[in-house]
Amino acid sequence: MRGAISMFTDYQFKSLLIKTFERKTSSTSDGLSNHLVAKMKLADVRLDETADYTYYKGYNMGWNTLCTYLKLKVPFDDLDYFESQKTLITQVARSIYDKQGDNVLVDVVIVPLPENHIIIDFEQIKISDVVVQAVEDAESFMSSGEYQRAFDRVHTAFHGYLIEILKKYGIMASKDENLSKLYSRVQTLIETEIHPVEIADLVKTTIRSSNGMINSLNEVRNRHSLAHPNTSIIGKREAKLIIGIASTVTDYISGYLDK
C-alpha cells in the first residue's frame, strides 16, 4: 500500500510554518501575521499523513492522490481566532508541504489543546469559614482556568485572612477597611518577629514595598474585575500573576503569625 514519504517531522513543519509567517510579516508589515506567529508558537502541530484517497487536481493525479491533514491543537481561548485564520493557514501550509510521495495536504483541522490549569495554593490561610469558602471557590475557578473569576474570591479570602490574623493578636479590624490598610497593620506585627536583627531592616524594606502590590490588588479588584460591572477586565495571565503574588505574601505572613 502506498503512503507518504514525507521529508518533514512535525517539529520541522511547525518551524517552517512560523518562519513563513514571520517572513510575510517582515515583508508586508502585516500585524495580523505577527499576531498569528505568536499564537502559532503555543499550538501543537502534527501532520496526519493517511492512506485515504482524495481527488486532487494538481499534478494530474486525480484520484491517485492520498490525504494529509494538518492538525492544530490550540488553547481553547484561541479556537475562534484560529478558525478565522484557517483559510490563510491552509494556503501557507499547502505551499510548504507541496507533495510528499503520493500525499497532498488537503485540510487543516483545528481542535482544543488540553490544558492543565495550575491551582495556586492558599491552604495556609484557611482559618475561618468565610475564608475557607472563598478559597474553595477560587480553587474551583482556577481548576478550569478562570483566573479572572478566581481573582475576586482570592481578594475576599485574603481580606478575611488579614482580619482574622489581627483579631488573633487582639487588634480589632473593620470589614470595611481595605486590603492596604489591613496589610499595613499586619506588617507592623511581622516586623517585630524578623530575625536575625542584622538583616531586619532589609527585610522590613521588602515587606513595606509589597504594600504597593497589595494596594494594586485592591484597586484592580474594584476597577477591573468581575466583582463589579466593570468594562475593562484584567487579563487571564495578569490575574494569575497577582493571585500567585498574593499566595506568596500570605505564605510569608502565616509563617510568622499564624501559630
Coordinates of C-alpha atoms in Angstrom, one line a residue:
M1 CA 0.0 0.0 0.0
R2 CA 1.3 3.4 -0.9
G3 CA 1.8 6.0 1.7
A4 CA 3.6 9.3 2.4
I5 CA 7.3 9.7 2.1
S6 CA 7.5 12.9 4.0
M7 CA 10.6 15.0 4.4
F8 CA 9.1 16.8 7.4
T9 CA 8.9 15.9 11.1
D10 CA 6.1 17.7 12.9
Y11 CA 8.6 20.0 14.6
Q12 CA 10.2 20.9 11.3
F13 CA 6.9 21.7 9.7
K14 CA 5.8 23.9 12.6
S15 CA 9.1 25.7 12.4
L16 CA 8.7 26.3 8.7
L17 CA 5.1 27.4 9.1
I18 CA 6.1 30.0 11.7
K19 CA 9.1 31.2 9.7
T20 CA 6.9 31.7 6.7
F21 CA 4.5 33.8 8.6
E22 CA 7.4 35.8 10.1
R23 CA 8.8 36.4 6.6
K24 CA 5.4 37.5 5.4
T25 CA 5.2 39.9 8.4
S26 CA 8.7 41.5 7.8
S27 CA 8.0 42.0 4.0
T28 CA 4.5 43.5 4.4
S29 CA 4.4 44.9 7.9
D30 CA 1.3 42.7 8.4
G31 CA 0.3 43.0 12.1
L32 CA -2.2 40.1 11.5
S33 CA 0.6 37.7 10.6
N34 CA 2.7 38.9 13.5
H35 CA -0.2 38.1 15.9
L36 CA -0.7 34.7 14.2
V37 CA 3.0 33.9 14.7
A38 CA 2.7 34.5 18.5
K39 CA -0.4 32.3 18.6
M40 CA 1.1 29.5 16.4
K41 CA 4.1 29.2 18.8
L42 CA 1.6 28.0 21.5
A43 CA 0.0 25.4 19.2
D44 CA 0.7 21.7 18.9
V45 CA 1.3 21.0 15.2
R46 CA 1.0 17.5 13.7
L47 CA 0.9 16.1 10.1
D48 CA -1.6 13.3 9.8
E49 CA -0.5 11.5 6.6
T50 CA -3.2 9.0 5.7
A51 CA -3.7 6.3 3.1
D52 CA -7.1 7.7 2.2
Y53 CA -7.7 8.7 -1.4
T54 CA -8.7 12.1 -2.5
Y55 CA -9.4 13.8 -5.7
Y56 CA -6.7 16.4 -6.3
K57 CA -6.4 18.5 -9.5
G58 CA -2.7 19.3 -9.1
Y59 CA 0.0 17.1 -10.7
N60 CA -2.6 15.5 -13.0
M61 CA -3.1 12.8 -10.3
G62 CA -6.9 12.9 -9.9
W63 CA -8.0 10.1 -7.5
N64 CA -4.4 8.7 -7.4
T65 CA -3.7 11.1 -4.5
L66 CA -3.6 10.5 -0.7
C67 CA -4.8 12.8 2.0
T68 CA -2.6 14.6 4.6
Y69 CA -4.2 16.7 7.3
L70 CA -2.5 19.4 9.3
K71 CA -3.8 19.1 12.8
L72 CA -3.5 22.1 15.0
K73 CA -4.2 21.8 18.8
V74 CA -4.6 25.2 20.2
P75 CA -5.5 26.8 23.6
F76 CA -9.3 26.8 24.0
D77 CA -9.4 30.6 24.2
D78 CA -7.8 30.8 20.8
L79 CA -10.1 28.4 18.9
D80 CA -12.2 31.2 17.3
Y81 CA -9.1 33.1 16.3
F82 CA -7.6 30.1 14.5
E83 CA -10.9 29.3 12.9
S84 CA -11.0 32.8 11.5
Q85 CA -7.5 32.4 10.0
K86 CA -8.0 28.8 8.8
T87 CA -8.0 29.8 5.1
L88 CA -4.7 31.6 5.3
I89 CA -3.1 28.9 7.4
T90 CA -4.3 26.2 4.9
Q91 CA -2.9 28.2 2.0
V92 CA 0.5 28.7 3.6
A93 CA 0.7 25.1 4.8
R94 CA -0.1 23.7 1.4
S95 CA 2.6 25.8 -0.2
I96 CA 5.2 24.4 2.3
Y97 CA 4.0 20.8 2.2
D98 CA 3.7 20.7 -1.7
K99 CA 3.5 17.0 -2.4
Q100 CA 5.2 14.3 -0.3
G101 CA 5.2 10.9 -2.1
D102 CA 1.6 10.4 -3.1
N103 CA 0.2 12.7 -0.4
V104 CA -1.0 16.3 -0.6
L105 CA -2.2 18.4 2.3
V106 CA -6.0 18.7 1.9
D107 CA -7.2 20.4 5.0
V108 CA -6.4 22.0 8.4
V109 CA -8.1 20.5 11.4
I110 CA -8.3 22.7 14.5
V111 CA -9.0 21.2 17.9
P112 CA -8.7 22.4 21.5
L113 CA -5.4 21.8 23.3
P114 CA -5.9 20.1 26.7
E115 CA -4.9 22.5 29.4
N116 CA -3.6 21.7 32.9
H117 CA -4.5 24.7 34.9
I118 CA -2.4 25.5 38.0
I119 CA -4.4 25.7 41.2
I120 CA -2.4 28.3 43.3
D121 CA -2.3 27.1 46.9
F122 CA -4.0 29.1 49.7
E123 CA -4.2 26.2 52.1
Q124 CA -2.3 28.2 54.7
I125 CA -5.0 30.8 55.1
K126 CA -8.0 28.6 55.8
I127 CA -8.6 29.9 59.3
S128 CA -12.3 30.8 59.2
D129 CA -15.5 29.5 57.5
V130 CA -15.7 32.6 55.3
V131 CA -12.1 32.3 54.2
V132 CA -12.4 28.6 53.6
Q133 CA -15.4 29.1 51.3
A134 CA -13.7 31.9 49.4
V135 CA -10.6 29.7 48.9
E136 CA -12.6 26.7 47.7
D137 CA -14.5 28.9 45.2
A138 CA -11.2 30.3 43.9
E139 CA -9.7 26.8 43.6
S140 CA -12.8 25.7 41.6
F141 CA -12.4 28.7 39.2
M142 CA -8.7 28.1 38.8
S143 CA -9.2 24.4 38.0
S144 CA -11.0 25.4 34.9
G145 CA -8.6 28.3 34.0
E146 CA -11.0 31.0 35.0
Y147 CA -8.4 33.1 36.8
Q148 CA -10.3 36.3 36.3
R149 CA -13.2 34.9 38.3
A150 CA -10.9 33.4 40.9
F151 CA -9.3 36.8 41.4
D152 CA -12.3 38.3 43.3
R153 CA -12.5 35.2 45.5
V154 CA -8.8 35.4 46.3
H155 CA -9.3 39.1 47.3
T156 CA -12.2 38.0 49.6
A157 CA -10.1 35.2 51.2
F158 CA -7.0 37.5 51.7
H159 CA -9.2 40.2 53.2
G160 CA -10.8 37.8 55.6
Y161 CA -7.5 36.3 56.5
L162 CA -5.9 39.6 57.4
I163 CA -8.9 40.4 59.7
E164 CA -8.6 37.1 61.4
I165 CA -4.9 37.5 62.0
L166 CA -5.3 40.9 63.5
K167 CA -8.2 39.6 65.7
K168 CA -5.9 36.8 66.9
Y169 CA -3.4 39.4 68.1
G170 CA -6.2 41.4 69.9
I171 CA -6.5 44.1 67.2
M172 CA -10.0 44.8 66.1
A173 CA -10.4 45.5 62.4
S174 CA -13.5 46.5 60.5
K175 CA -14.7 44.6 57.5
D176 CA -14.9 48.0 55.7
E177 CA -11.1 48.5 55.9
N178 CA -9.4 47.9 52.5
L179 CA -6.6 45.5 52.0
S180 CA -3.8 48.1 52.0
K181 CA -4.8 49.4 55.4
L182 CA -5.2 45.9 56.9
Y183 CA -1.9 44.8 55.5
S184 CA -0.1 47.8 56.9
R185 CA -1.3 46.8 60.4
V186 CA -0.3 43.2 59.9
Q187 CA 3.2 44.2 58.6
T188 CA 3.8 46.0 61.9
L189 CA 3.3 42.7 63.7
I190 CA 5.6 40.9 61.3
E191 CA 8.5 43.4 61.7
T192 CA 8.8 42.6 65.4
E193 CA 9.3 38.9 64.5
I194 CA 12.1 39.2 62.0
H195 CA 15.5 37.6 62.9
P196 CA 18.4 37.9 62.8
V197 CA 18.5 41.6 63.7
E198 CA 21.3 42.3 61.3
I199 CA 19.0 41.8 58.2
A200 CA 15.8 43.0 59.8
D201 CA 15.9 46.4 58.2
L202 CA 16.5 45.0 54.7
V203 CA 13.5 42.6 55.1
K204 CA 11.3 45.4 56.5
T205 CA 12.0 47.4 53.3
T206 CA 10.9 44.4 51.2
I207 CA 7.7 43.9 53.3
R208 CA 6.8 47.6 53.1
S209 CA 7.4 47.7 49.3
S210 CA 4.9 44.8 48.9
N211 CA 2.2 47.2 50.2
G212 CA 2.2 48.7 46.7
M213 CA 1.3 45.3 45.3
I214 CA -1.5 44.8 47.9
N215 CA -2.9 48.2 47.0
S216 CA -2.8 47.3 43.3
L217 CA -4.7 44.0 44.1
N218 CA -7.4 46.1 45.8
E219 CA -7.6 48.6 43.0
V220 CA -7.7 46.0 40.3
R221 CA -10.4 44.1 42.1
N222 CA -12.6 47.2 42.4
R223 CA -12.0 48.7 39.0
H224 CA -11.0 45.8 36.7
S225 CA -12.5 42.5 38.0
L226 CA -15.8 40.7 37.6
A227 CA -16.7 41.6 41.2
H228 CA -18.3 44.9 39.8
P229 CA -19.9 45.8 36.5
N230 CA -16.5 47.0 35.0
T231 CA -15.9 47.4 31.3
S232 CA -12.2 46.9 31.4
I233 CA -11.4 43.4 32.9
I234 CA -8.0 42.1 34.0
G235 CA -6.4 39.6 31.6
K236 CA -6.1 35.9 32.4
R237 CA -2.3 35.9 32.7
E238 CA -2.3 39.1 34.8
A239 CA -4.9 37.7 37.2
K240 CA -2.9 34.5 37.6
L241 CA 0.3 36.6 38.3
I242 CA -1.4 38.7 41.1
I243 CA -3.0 35.6 42.6
G244 CA 0.4 34.0 42.7
I245 CA 1.9 37.0 44.4
A246 CA -1.0 37.1 47.0
S247 CA -0.3 33.4 47.7
T248 CA 3.4 34.2 48.3
V249 CA 2.6 37.1 50.7
T250 CA 0.1 35.0 52.7
D251 CA 2.5 32.2 53.0
Y252 CA 5.1 34.6 54.4
I253 CA 2.7 36.1 56.9
S254 CA 1.4 32.7 58.1
G255 CA 5.0 31.6 58.7
Y256 CA 5.4 34.3 61.3
L257 CA 1.9 35.0 62.7
D258 CA -0.4 32.0 62.2
K259 CA 0.9 29.9 65.0

